[in-house]
């Protein structure tokens, strides 16, 4: 009897051992790491409270100290507080090895990227879903494998999507980055209409993908003239690599040349119109290396050109540099024309516009259509390949002020392709969605081989053409994103907000990450300054009255909140404990003031004094220049 009991006990023990072995085998073969977003909030919050450089340092020091293995990889969701649908995975391997990462798609649309050999690995993960437990598979070149589960909380207030049509030929190697007008968020979606990238800050104007996998995108900072003033180079983690400040601001589209330099449509100081002053900004220094004055170029044809033009006449809707012809191609929505201009000689090659928009002086440079040719109205995003011109025709005239909806029945927009022969032009194709879409103000038209991506960015939804209301006051607005491959529609997505530009980004390539020091560049010139004289030092010593002015310092310039009268004059004085410093002009009498002082002072701690209308004042401000 005892022998039978022993046999039964031994059998049960063997079964239990076998079960344990099987379970352990499954666990170690999968090496699956469960990671919940909620568990990471304290870590992320502590990181986001720091500057980018401090976040970099914390991440690197943690891995160097703790040497997390792949099985126990450290996962940082949105480490820079600027991209909640992205994460950074940090782990160490025993030797240098490559890494393959696959973000599992909800619709079978997995995205796999390869990462270069390293021993200490910092792997960016892009394209995560919100309100979802994401599965991310990691395989090293030495054969280690693991699966991470990354839960992202629900994000409120996102635009909704409706996929009207989709085929398997729709873009699948990445996502569509879509920028929005001022006060709206930009975002990235896949071909299923799922939001896969979302910056926490507001970025708008253009988005351009760089060869290194980073993006250039407009920031929400505003110049004194109310134009956008900054462009950022960042990765999809939201880590900033460079920022470029344009002193007189810019509007709309910008373009990246093959050498990395950036073309922007800026404003000439003291001129009413904007976007008629094109700048080329050096990618590595942020300095202006070349400029084109569009009004002056057009005045070589008509010396009176530009007199009394409305402020928005040159509203920038497209900048391109055509390397083969060494020309700029500029699309002006406000003036309803495309200008082809010599890059090197600033000479007008041709203009494409309804001849009614220009006087007879321009007849020799206007492209002409044959009898019955229908000229486009306001336009966006022109591109030129040899003799083929592509442009989005908004179908809305800014010149004649077609502003009342009741006058616009039957209007439609289209993406047009033209052929240029000499000084004649013919329409070859028009993508107009059966003339059912009317995006009067915003649009984009991108070409990549046989793939065309068209953004009807300000489509009037459920429009009632019997209404006697201004078109700019109509609501609701939508976007239609259309993609064609070899002339066949492969995607049609409706987005419930207005948008501005679209650019596809390949998430299978150029997704390596580094801790490169961020650069901050400006086209602002150092502010006018004077020596700190003995007389001024004596006035500082005897100053008794204090003014409640606030100053802040960041990246070579000082900002303030002072509202001077037009007739005031003032100087900003910075002085250290050694009585060394300088004097900057803060406000010139009877001139417009600036909120920024660009300083080239050496590093140190400086007290701030104000010489206002001849009287010296103390402040509570102290500025640390690094």
Coordinates of C-alpha atoms in Angstrom, one line a residue:
X1 CA 0.0 0.0 0.0
X2 CA 2.8 2.3 0.9
X3 CA 4.6 1.4 -2.3
X4 CA 1.5 2.4 -4.3
X5 CA 1.3 5.7 -2.4
X6 CA 5.0 6.4 -3.1
X7 CA 4.4 5.7 -6.8
X8 CA 1.4 8.0 -6.9
X9 CA 3.3 10.8 -5.1
X10 CA 6.3 10.2 -7.3
X11 CA 4.1 10.4 -10.4
X12 CA 2.4 13.6 -9.3
X13 CA 5.8 15.1 -8.5
X14 CA 7.1 14.2 -11.9
X15 CA 4.1 15.7 -13.5
X16 CA 4.5 18.9 -11.5
X17 CA 8.2 19.1 -12.5
X18 CA 7.3 18.6 -16.1
X19 CA 4.7 21.4 -16.0
X20 CA 7.2 23.7 -14.3
X21 CA 9.8 22.9 -17.0
X22 CA 7.3 23.5 -19.8
X23 CA 6.2 26.8 -18.2
X24 CA 9.8 28.0 -17.8
X25 CA 10.6 27.0 -21.3
X26 CA 7.7 29.0 -22.6
X27 CA 8.6 32.0 -20.5
X28 CA 12.3 32.0 -21.4
X29 CA 11.7 31.3 -25.1
X30 CA 9.4 34.3 -25.3
X31 CA 11.2 36.5 -22.8
X32 CA 8.1 38.7 -22.8
X33 CA 8.4 41.9 -20.7
X34 CA 5.1 43.4 -19.5
X35 CA 5.3 47.2 -19.2
X36 CA 2.4 49.3 -18.2
X37 CA 2.3 53.0 -19.0
X38 CA 0.7 53.8 -15.6
X39 CA 3.7 52.3 -13.8
X40 CA 6.1 54.7 -15.6
X41 CA 4.4 58.0 -14.9
X42 CA 6.7 58.9 -12.0
X43 CA 9.8 58.2 -14.1
X44 CA 8.4 60.1 -17.1
X45 CA 7.3 63.0 -14.9
X46 CA 10.7 63.3 -13.3
X47 CA 12.3 63.3 -16.8
X48 CA 9.9 65.8 -18.3
X49 CA 10.5 68.2 -15.5
X50 CA 14.1 68.5 -16.7
X51 CA 15.7 70.2 -19.7
X52 CA 16.5 68.1 -22.7
X53 CA 20.2 67.9 -21.8
X54 CA 19.3 66.7 -18.3
X55 CA 17.0 64.1 -19.7
X56 CA 19.8 62.9 -22.0
X57 CA 22.1 62.7 -19.0
X58 CA 19.7 60.8 -16.8
X59 CA 19.0 58.2 -19.4
X60 CA 22.6 57.6 -20.2
X61 CA 23.8 57.5 -16.6
X62 CA 21.0 55.1 -15.7
X63 CA 22.0 52.6 -18.4
X64 CA 25.7 52.9 -17.7
X65 CA 25.1 52.3 -13.9
X66 CA 22.4 49.6 -14.0
X67 CA 23.3 47.9 -17.3
X68 CA 19.7 46.8 -18.1
X69 CA 19.7 43.6 -20.1
X70 CA 17.3 43.2 -23.1
X71 CA 15.1 41.0 -20.8
X72 CA 14.9 43.9 -18.3
X73 CA 15.1 46.8 -20.8
X74 CA 14.3 50.2 -19.5
X75 CA 11.4 51.8 -21.3
X76 CA 10.8 55.6 -21.4
X77 CA 7.5 56.6 -22.8
X78 CA 7.7 60.2 -24.1
X79 CA 10.9 60.9 -22.3
X80 CA 11.2 64.5 -23.6
X81 CA 7.5 65.3 -22.9
X82 CA 6.9 66.1 -26.5
X83 CA 5.7 63.0 -28.2
X84 CA 3.2 60.8 -26.2
X85 CA 3.0 58.1 -28.9
X86 CA 6.7 57.4 -28.9
X87 CA 9.1 55.6 -26.6
X88 CA 12.8 55.1 -26.0
X89 CA 14.1 51.6 -25.0
X90 CA 17.5 51.4 -23.3
X91 CA 19.4 48.2 -22.7
X92 CA 23.0 46.8 -22.8
X93 CA 24.3 43.7 -24.6
X94 CA 27.5 41.8 -23.9
X95 CA 29.0 42.8 -27.2
X96 CA 28.3 45.1 -30.1
X97 CA 25.3 43.9 -32.0
X98 CA 22.6 45.2 -34.3
X99 CA 18.9 45.4 -33.3
X100 CA 15.7 44.8 -35.2
X101 CA 12.5 46.3 -33.8
X102 CA 8.9 45.5 -35.0
X103 CA 5.9 47.6 -33.8
X104 CA 3.0 45.2 -34.3
X105 CA 0.2 46.9 -36.2
X106 CA -3.5 46.6 -35.2
X107 CA -4.4 45.8 -38.8
X108 CA -1.5 43.5 -39.6
X109 CA 0.5 46.5 -40.7
X110 CA 3.7 45.8 -38.8
X111 CA 6.5 48.4 -39.0
X112 CA 10.1 46.9 -38.8
X113 CA 13.3 49.0 -38.4
X114 CA 16.9 48.0 -38.3
X115 CA 19.4 49.7 -35.9
X116 CA 23.1 49.9 -36.1
X117 CA 25.5 47.9 -34.0
X118 CA 26.2 49.0 -30.4
X119 CA 26.8 47.7 -26.9
X120 CA 24.7 50.4 -25.2
X121 CA 21.4 50.6 -27.1
X122 CA 19.0 53.5 -27.1
X123 CA 16.2 52.5 -29.5
X124 CA 13.4 54.9 -30.5
X125 CA 10.0 53.3 -31.0
X126 CA 7.6 55.2 -33.2
X127 CA 4.1 54.7 -34.3
X128 CA 2.5 53.5 -31.0
X129 CA -1.3 53.6 -30.6
X130 CA -3.1 55.6 -27.9
X131 CA -5.6 53.8 -25.7
X132 CA -4.0 50.5 -26.5
X133 CA -1.5 47.9 -25.2
X134 CA 1.2 48.0 -27.9
X135 CA 3.3 45.0 -28.7
X136 CA 7.0 45.7 -29.7
X137 CA 9.2 42.8 -30.7
X138 CA 13.0 43.2 -30.4
X139 CA 15.6 40.9 -31.9
X140 CA 19.4 41.4 -31.6
X141 CA 21.9 40.3 -34.1
X142 CA 23.2 37.7 -31.7
X143 CA 19.7 36.0 -31.5
X144 CA 18.3 37.4 -28.3
X145 CA 14.5 38.1 -28.5
X146 CA 12.0 39.7 -26.4
X147 CA 8.5 41.2 -26.6
X148 CA 7.6 44.4 -24.8
X149 CA 4.1 45.5 -24.1
X150 CA 3.7 49.2 -23.9
X151 CA 0.4 50.6 -22.8
X152 CA -0.5 54.2 -23.8
X153 CA -3.3 56.0 -22.1
X154 CA -6.2 57.5 -24.0
X155 CA -5.6 60.9 -25.4
X156 CA -8.6 63.2 -25.6
X157 CA -9.5 65.7 -28.2
X158 CA -7.9 64.0 -31.2
X159 CA -9.4 64.6 -34.7
X160 CA -11.6 61.8 -36.0
X161 CA -10.9 60.0 -39.2
X162 CA -13.1 58.3 -41.7
X163 CA -11.5 55.9 -44.3
X164 CA -13.6 56.2 -47.4
X165 CA -11.4 54.0 -49.5
X166 CA -8.2 52.0 -49.1
X167 CA -6.3 49.3 -51.1
X168 CA -3.2 47.3 -50.3
X169 CA -1.1 49.7 -52.4
X170 CA -1.6 52.5 -49.9
X171 CA 1.6 53.6 -48.1
X172 CA 2.6 51.0 -45.6
X173 CA 6.3 51.7 -44.6
X174 CA 5.4 54.6 -42.3
X175 CA 2.9 57.3 -41.7
X176 CA 1.6 60.6 -43.2
X177 CA 2.8 63.6 -41.2
X178 CA 0.1 66.3 -41.4
X179 CA 0.6 69.8 -40.2
X180 CA -2.2 72.1 -39.2
X181 CA -2.8 75.9 -39.3
X182 CA -2.2 78.1 -36.3
X183 CA -3.8 77.0 -33.0
X184 CA -4.3 73.4 -34.2
X185 CA -2.1 70.4 -33.5
X186 CA -0.1 68.5 -36.1
X187 CA -0.2 64.7 -36.1
X188 CA 0.7 61.6 -38.0
X189 CA -1.6 58.9 -39.3
X190 CA -1.3 55.5 -41.0
X191 CA -3.3 54.4 -44.0
X192 CA -6.0 53.0 -41.7
X193 CA -6.7 56.5 -40.3
X194 CA -5.1 55.7 -36.9
X195 CA -3.1 58.5 -35.2
X196 CA 0.5 57.2 -34.7
X197 CA 2.4 60.4 -33.9
X198 CA 1.3 63.5 -32.0
X199 CA 3.5 66.2 -30.6
X200 CA 2.6 67.6 -27.2
X201 CA 3.5 71.2 -28.3
X202 CA 1.8 73.1 -31.1
X203 CA 3.8 72.9 -34.3
X204 CA 2.4 74.1 -37.6
X205 CA 3.3 75.4 -41.1
X206 CA 5.3 72.9 -43.1
X207 CA 6.8 69.5 -42.3
X208 CA 9.8 68.2 -44.2
X209 CA 11.5 64.9 -43.7
X210 CA 15.4 65.1 -43.7
X211 CA 17.8 62.4 -45.0
X212 CA 18.8 61.6 -41.4
X213 CA 15.2 60.7 -40.5
X214 CA 14.6 63.9 -38.5
X215 CA 11.9 66.3 -39.5
X216 CA 11.8 70.1 -39.9
X217 CA 8.6 71.6 -38.5
X218 CA 7.4 75.1 -37.7
X219 CA 7.1 76.2 -34.1
X220 CA 4.5 78.3 -32.4
X221 CA 6.8 81.2 -31.6
X222 CA 5.8 84.6 -33.1
X223 CA 8.0 87.4 -34.4
X224 CA 7.2 91.0 -33.6
X225 CA 5.4 91.3 -37.0
X226 CA 3.1 88.4 -36.0
X227 CA 4.7 85.9 -38.5
X228 CA 6.0 82.5 -37.3
X229 CA 9.6 82.9 -36.2
X230 CA 11.1 79.4 -35.5
X231 CA 11.7 76.1 -37.3
X232 CA 12.8 73.0 -35.4
X233 CA 14.8 70.0 -36.4
X234 CA 13.6 67.1 -34.3
X235 CA 13.0 63.4 -34.3
X236 CA 9.7 61.8 -33.7
X237 CA 10.5 61.4 -30.0
X238 CA 10.2 65.1 -29.9
X239 CA 14.0 65.5 -29.1
X240 CA 15.2 68.8 -30.7
X241 CA 18.5 68.8 -32.6
X242 CA 18.5 72.3 -34.0
X243 CA 16.3 75.3 -33.8
X244 CA 16.4 78.2 -36.3
X245 CA 15.0 81.6 -35.5
X246 CA 14.1 83.9 -38.4
X247 CA 14.3 87.5 -37.3
X248 CA 11.5 88.9 -39.6
X249 CA 9.5 85.7 -39.4
X250 CA 8.3 83.4 -42.2
X251 CA 5.0 82.0 -43.5
X252 CA 3.8 78.7 -44.9
X253 CA 6.0 76.3 -46.9
X254 CA 9.7 75.9 -46.6
X255 CA 12.2 73.8 -48.6
X256 CA 15.3 71.8 -47.8
X257 CA 18.0 71.8 -50.5
X258 CA 20.2 68.7 -51.1
X259 CA 23.0 70.4 -49.1
X260 CA 20.7 70.8 -46.1
X261 CA 20.1 74.6 -46.4
X262 CA 16.6 75.8 -45.8
X263 CA 14.6 78.2 -48.0
X264 CA 11.9 80.2 -46.3
X265 CA 9.5 83.0 -47.4
X266 CA 10.2 85.9 -45.0
X267 CA 9.4 89.6 -44.9
X268 CA 11.6 92.6 -45.7
X269 CA 11.8 94.9 -42.7
X270 CA 9.6 98.0 -43.0
X271 CA 7.7 96.6 -46.0
X272 CA 4.0 96.0 -45.7
X273 CA 3.8 92.8 -47.7
X274 CA 5.2 89.4 -46.5
X275 CA 6.5 86.2 -48.1
X276 CA 8.2 88.3 -50.9
X277 CA 11.7 88.1 -49.4
X278 CA 13.1 84.6 -49.8
X279 CA 16.0 83.6 -47.6
X280 CA 18.4 80.7 -47.8
X281 CA 19.5 79.7 -44.3
X282 CA 22.6 77.6 -43.7
X283 CA 21.7 74.4 -41.9
X284 CA 24.9 74.3 -39.8
X285 CA 25.1 78.0 -38.7
X286 CA 21.6 79.4 -39.1
X287 CA 23.0 82.4 -41.0
X288 CA 21.5 83.8 -44.1
X289 CA 23.7 82.9 -47.0
X290 CA 21.5 84.2 -49.9
X291 CA 18.3 86.1 -50.4
X292 CA 15.9 87.0 -53.2
X293 CA 13.7 90.2 -53.2
X294 CA 10.7 89.2 -55.3
X295 CA 9.3 92.7 -55.7
X296 CA 12.7 93.9 -57.0
X297 CA 12.9 91.0 -59.4
X298 CA 9.5 91.8 -60.8
X299 CA 10.4 95.5 -61.0
X300 CA 13.0 94.7 -63.6
X301 CA 10.0 94.1 -65.8
X302 CA 7.7 96.8 -64.5
X303 CA 9.4 99.5 -62.4
X304 CA 6.0 100.4 -60.8
X305 CA 5.3 96.9 -59.7
X306 CA 4.4 96.4 -56.0
X307 CA 2.9 99.8 -55.3
X308 CA -0.2 99.6 -53.1
X309 CA -0.3 95.7 -53.0
X310 CA -2.4 94.2 -50.2
X311 CA -0.5 92.8 -47.3
X312 CA -1.3 89.2 -48.2
X313 CA -0.7 89.4 -51.9
X314 CA 2.4 87.2 -51.7
X315 CA 0.9 84.6 -49.3
X316 CA 3.4 81.8 -49.6
X317 CA 1.9 78.5 -50.7
X318 CA 5.0 76.7 -52.0
X319 CA 8.8 77.0 -52.4
X320 CA 10.8 74.6 -54.5
X321 CA 14.4 74.6 -55.8
X322 CA 14.7 72.9 -59.2
X323 CA 18.3 71.7 -59.3
X324 CA 18.3 70.7 -63.0
X325 CA 17.3 74.2 -64.1
X326 CA 18.9 76.1 -61.1
X327 CA 15.6 77.9 -60.5
X328 CA 13.2 78.7 -57.7
X329 CA 9.6 77.8 -58.1
X330 CA 7.4 80.0 -55.9
X331 CA 3.6 79.5 -55.5
X332 CA 1.7 82.6 -54.3
X333 CA -1.9 81.9 -53.2
X334 CA -2.6 85.5 -52.5
X335 CA -1.6 86.8 -55.9
X336 CA -2.8 83.7 -57.9
X337 CA 0.5 83.1 -59.7
X338 CA 3.6 80.8 -59.9
X339 CA 6.9 82.4 -60.4
X340 CA 10.0 80.7 -61.9
X341 CA 13.0 82.7 -60.9
X342 CA 16.7 82.2 -61.5
X343 CA 18.5 81.0 -58.4
X344 CA 21.8 82.5 -59.3
X345 CA 20.8 85.6 -61.3
X346 CA 17.4 86.5 -59.7
X347 CA 16.0 86.8 -63.2
X348 CA 12.3 86.1 -64.0
X349 CA 12.1 83.0 -66.2
X350 CA 8.3 82.8 -66.5
X351 CA 5.1 83.4 -64.7
X352 CA 2.0 81.2 -64.7
X353 CA -1.2 83.1 -64.0
X354 CA -4.3 84.3 -65.6
X355 CA -3.1 87.2 -67.8
X356 CA -5.7 89.4 -66.2
X357 CA -3.7 89.4 -63.0
X358 CA -0.7 91.3 -64.6
X359 CA -0.4 94.3 -66.8
X360 CA 0.9 94.2 -70.4
X361 CA 4.6 94.8 -69.3
X362 CA 4.7 91.1 -68.3
X363 CA 3.3 89.7 -71.5
X364 CA 6.7 88.3 -72.6
X365 CA 7.2 86.2 -69.4
X366 CA 3.6 84.9 -69.0
X367 CA 3.0 81.3 -70.0
X368 CA 0.0 81.2 -72.4
X369 CA -2.7 78.7 -72.8
X370 CA -4.4 78.1 -76.1
X371 CA -7.9 79.4 -76.9
X372 CA -10.4 78.2 -74.3
X373 CA -7.7 77.4 -71.8
X374 CA -9.0 77.7 -68.2
X375 CA -6.3 79.3 -66.0
X376 CA -6.2 78.2 -62.4
X377 CA -7.1 80.6 -59.6
X378 CA -5.3 80.6 -56.3
X379 CA -2.8 77.8 -56.1
X380 CA -0.7 75.6 -53.8
X381 CA 2.4 73.4 -53.9
X382 CA 3.7 73.8 -57.5
X383 CA 6.5 71.4 -58.5
X384 CA 8.4 71.3 -61.8
X385 CA 10.1 68.3 -63.4
X386 CA 11.6 69.1 -66.8
X387 CA 8.7 70.4 -68.8
X388 CA 6.0 69.0 -66.4
X389 CA 4.4 71.4 -63.9
X390 CA 2.1 70.1 -61.2
X391 CA 0.1 72.4 -58.9
X392 CA -3.0 72.3 -56.7
X393 CA -5.7 74.7 -58.0
X394 CA -7.9 75.8 -55.1
X395 CA -10.6 77.0 -57.5
X396 CA -11.0 80.2 -55.5
X397 CA -10.0 83.7 -56.6
X398 CA -8.3 85.8 -53.9
X399 CA -7.9 88.7 -56.4
X400 CA -11.6 89.3 -57.1
X401 CA -12.7 88.6 -53.6
X402 CA -15.0 85.6 -54.1
X403 CA -15.8 85.6 -50.4
X404 CA -19.6 85.1 -50.2
X405 CA -20.6 81.4 -50.3
X406 CA -23.8 82.1 -52.3
X407 CA -21.5 83.2 -55.2
X408 CA -19.4 80.1 -55.1
X409 CA -21.9 77.3 -56.1
X410 CA -20.2 74.9 -58.5
X411 CA -16.7 75.7 -57.4
X412 CA -14.2 72.9 -57.0
X413 CA -10.5 72.2 -56.5
X414 CA -8.2 70.0 -58.4
X415 CA -4.6 68.7 -58.6
X416 CA -3.4 69.6 -62.1
X417 CA -0.6 68.5 -64.3
X418 CA 0.5 70.8 -67.2
X419 CA 3.0 70.5 -70.0
X420 CA 5.2 73.5 -70.8
X421 CA 6.5 74.0 -74.3
X422 CA 8.4 77.2 -74.9
X423 CA 6.1 79.9 -73.5
X424 CA 2.9 77.8 -74.0
X425 CA 1.2 75.6 -71.5
X426 CA -1.4 72.9 -71.8
X427 CA -3.4 70.9 -69.2
X428 CA -2.7 67.2 -69.4
X429 CA -4.6 65.8 -66.3
X430 CA -6.7 67.0 -63.5
X431 CA -7.5 65.1 -60.3
X432 CA -10.7 66.7 -59.2
X433 CA -12.7 63.9 -57.5
X434 CA -15.6 64.4 -59.9
X435 CA -15.5 68.1 -59.0
X436 CA -17.0 67.3 -55.6
X437 CA -14.3 68.9 -53.4
X438 CA -13.7 72.5 -52.8
X439 CA -10.7 73.4 -50.6
X440 CA -10.5 77.1 -51.2
X441 CA -7.6 78.0 -48.9
X442 CA -5.3 75.2 -47.8
X443 CA -3.8 72.3 -49.8
X444 CA -0.7 70.2 -50.5
X445 CA 0.3 68.1 -53.5
X446 CA 3.3 65.8 -53.1
X447 CA 4.9 63.6 -55.8
X448 CA 7.2 60.6 -55.1
X449 CA 7.8 58.5 -58.2
X450 CA 4.4 57.1 -59.3
X451 CA 2.8 58.0 -56.0
X452 CA 0.8 61.2 -55.7
X453 CA -0.4 62.5 -52.3
X454 CA -3.0 65.2 -52.4
X455 CA -4.3 67.1 -49.4
X456 CA -7.6 69.0 -49.8
X457 CA -6.9 70.9 -46.6
X458 CA -9.8 73.2 -46.0
X459 CA -12.8 71.5 -47.5
X460 CA -16.2 73.0 -46.8
X461 CA -18.4 70.3 -45.2
X462 CA -22.1 70.2 -45.8
X463 CA -21.9 73.6 -47.4
X464 CA -25.2 75.4 -48.2
X465 CA -24.6 77.6 -51.2
X466 CA -27.8 79.5 -50.5
X467 CA -26.3 81.1 -47.5
X468 CA -25.1 84.7 -47.8
X469 CA -22.2 84.3 -45.4
X470 CA -18.4 84.8 -45.8
X471 CA -16.5 81.7 -46.8
X472 CA -14.0 82.2 -44.0
X473 CA -16.8 82.0 -41.4
X474 CA -18.2 78.6 -42.6
X475 CA -18.0 75.7 -40.3
X476 CA -17.5 72.7 -40.2
X477 CA -14.3 72.2 -42.1
X478 CA -12.7 68.9 -43.1
X479 CA -9.6 67.6 -44.9
X480 CA -9.6 64.9 -47.6
X481 CA -6.3 63.0 -48.0
X482 CA -6.2 61.3 -51.4
X483 CA -3.4 59.0 -52.6
X484 CA -3.0 57.7 -56.1
X485 CA -0.5 55.2 -57.4
X486 CA 0.1 55.2 -61.2
X487 CA -3.2 57.2 -61.5
X488 CA -5.2 54.7 -59.5
X489 CA -6.8 55.8 -56.2
X490 CA -5.4 53.7 -53.3
X491 CA -6.5 55.8 -50.3
X492 CA -9.2 58.3 -49.3
X493 CA -9.3 59.5 -45.7
X494 CA -11.6 62.3 -44.3
X495 CA -10.3 64.2 -41.3
X496 CA -12.6 66.4 -39.3
X497 CA -10.4 69.5 -39.2
X498 CA -8.5 71.8 -41.5
X499 CA -4.9 70.9 -42.3
X500 CA -2.1 72.5 -44.2
X501 CA 0.7 70.2 -45.4
X502 CA 1.4 66.4 -45.7
X503 CA 4.6 64.5 -45.9
X504 CA 5.1 60.7 -45.7
X505 CA 7.9 59.5 -43.5
X506 CA 9.4 56.0 -43.8
X507 CA 9.7 54.5 -40.3
X508 CA 11.7 51.5 -41.6
X509 CA 14.8 53.6 -42.3
X510 CA 17.0 56.2 -40.7
X511 CA 15.5 55.8 -37.2
X512 CA 18.7 55.7 -35.2
X513 CA 18.9 57.9 -32.2
X514 CA 21.8 59.9 -30.6
X515 CA 22.4 62.4 -27.9
X516 CA 23.7 65.1 -30.1
X517 CA 23.9 68.5 -28.5
X518 CA 21.1 70.8 -29.7
X519 CA 22.0 73.8 -31.7
X520 CA 20.3 77.2 -31.5
X521 CA 20.7 79.6 -34.4
X522 CA 19.2 82.9 -35.2
X523 CA 19.3 85.3 -38.1
X524 CA 18.9 88.2 -35.6
X525 CA 22.0 90.4 -35.6
X526 CA 23.6 91.4 -32.2
X527 CA 21.8 94.4 -30.8
X528 CA 23.4 97.8 -30.9
X529 CA 25.6 98.3 -27.9
X530 CA 27.8 100.9 -26.2
X531 CA 30.6 100.8 -23.7
X532 CA 29.8 101.0 -20.0
X533 CA 31.2 104.4 -19.2
X534 CA 32.3 105.8 -15.8
X535 CA 29.4 108.2 -16.0
X536 CA 26.9 105.4 -16.3
X537 CA 28.6 103.4 -13.5
X538 CA 28.1 106.5 -11.3
X539 CA 24.5 106.8 -12.2
X540 CA 24.0 103.1 -11.3
X541 CA 25.6 103.6 -7.9
X542 CA 23.3 106.5 -7.2
X543 CA 20.1 104.9 -8.6
X544 CA 17.4 104.6 -5.9
X545 CA 14.1 104.1 -7.8
X546 CA 13.2 100.6 -8.9
X547 CA 11.0 99.5 -11.8
X548 CA 9.1 96.2 -11.9
X549 CA 10.3 95.0 -15.3
X550 CA 10.8 91.3 -16.0
X551 CA 13.7 89.9 -18.1
X552 CA 14.5 86.4 -19.2
X553 CA 17.6 85.0 -21.0
X554 CA 17.7 82.0 -23.4
X555 CA 20.2 81.1 -26.1
X556 CA 21.9 84.4 -26.7
X557 CA 19.0 86.7 -26.4
X558 CA 17.2 88.6 -23.6
X559 CA 13.4 89.0 -23.7
X560 CA 11.4 91.5 -21.7
X561 CA 7.8 92.5 -21.0
X562 CA 8.2 96.3 -21.1
X563 CA 5.6 98.3 -23.0
X564 CA 7.2 101.6 -24.0
X565 CA 5.5 104.6 -25.3
X566 CA 6.4 105.4 -29.0
X567 CA 8.3 108.6 -27.8
X568 CA 10.3 106.8 -25.2
X569 CA 14.0 106.0 -25.4
X570 CA 15.7 103.4 -23.2
X571 CA 18.9 101.5 -22.7
X572 CA 19.4 98.1 -21.1
X573 CA 22.6 98.0 -18.9
X574 CA 24.1 94.7 -17.8
X575 CA 26.9 94.9 -15.1
X576 CA 28.6 92.2 -13.0
X577 CA 30.3 92.4 -9.6
X578 CA 33.6 93.5 -11.2
X579 CA 31.7 96.5 -12.8
X580 CA 32.2 94.9 -16.2
X581 CA 29.3 94.9 -18.7
X582 CA 27.8 96.7 -21.6
X583 CA 24.9 98.9 -22.7
X584 CA 22.3 97.8 -25.2
X585 CA 19.8 100.0 -27.0
X586 CA 16.4 98.9 -25.8
X587 CA 14.1 101.5 -27.4
X588 CA 14.9 104.2 -29.9
X589 CA 12.8 107.4 -29.7
X590 CA 9.9 107.4 -32.2
X591 CA 10.7 103.9 -33.5
X592 CA 9.0 100.6 -33.0
X593 CA 10.3 98.6 -30.0
X594 CA 11.6 95.0 -30.0
X595 CA 11.0 92.5 -27.3
X596 CA 14.4 90.9 -27.8
X597 CA 18.0 91.9 -27.2
X598 CA 20.6 89.7 -28.9
X599 CA 23.7 89.6 -26.7
X600 CA 27.2 88.4 -27.4
X601 CA 28.4 89.0 -23.8
X602 CA 30.8 86.5 -22.2
X603 CA 29.4 84.0 -19.7
X604 CA 28.7 85.3 -16.2
X605 CA 26.1 86.8 -13.8
X606 CA 24.8 90.3 -14.6
X607 CA 22.6 92.8 -12.8
X608 CA 20.0 94.6 -14.9
X609 CA 19.6 98.4 -14.9
X610 CA 17.4 100.5 -17.2
X611 CA 18.2 104.0 -18.4
X612 CA 14.8 105.3 -19.4
X613 CA 14.4 108.8 -20.8
X614 CA 17.7 109.8 -19.2
X615 CA 16.9 108.5 -15.7
X616 CA 18.6 105.3 -14.2
X617 CA 16.4 102.7 -12.6
X618 CA 17.2 99.5 -10.7
X619 CA 15.4 96.2 -11.3
X620 CA 15.2 92.9 -9.4
X621 CA 16.4 91.0 -12.4
X622 CA 19.7 89.2 -12.6
X623 CA 20.7 87.4 -15.8
X624 CA 22.9 84.3 -16.1
X625 CA 24.6 84.1 -19.4
X626 CA 26.0 80.7 -20.3

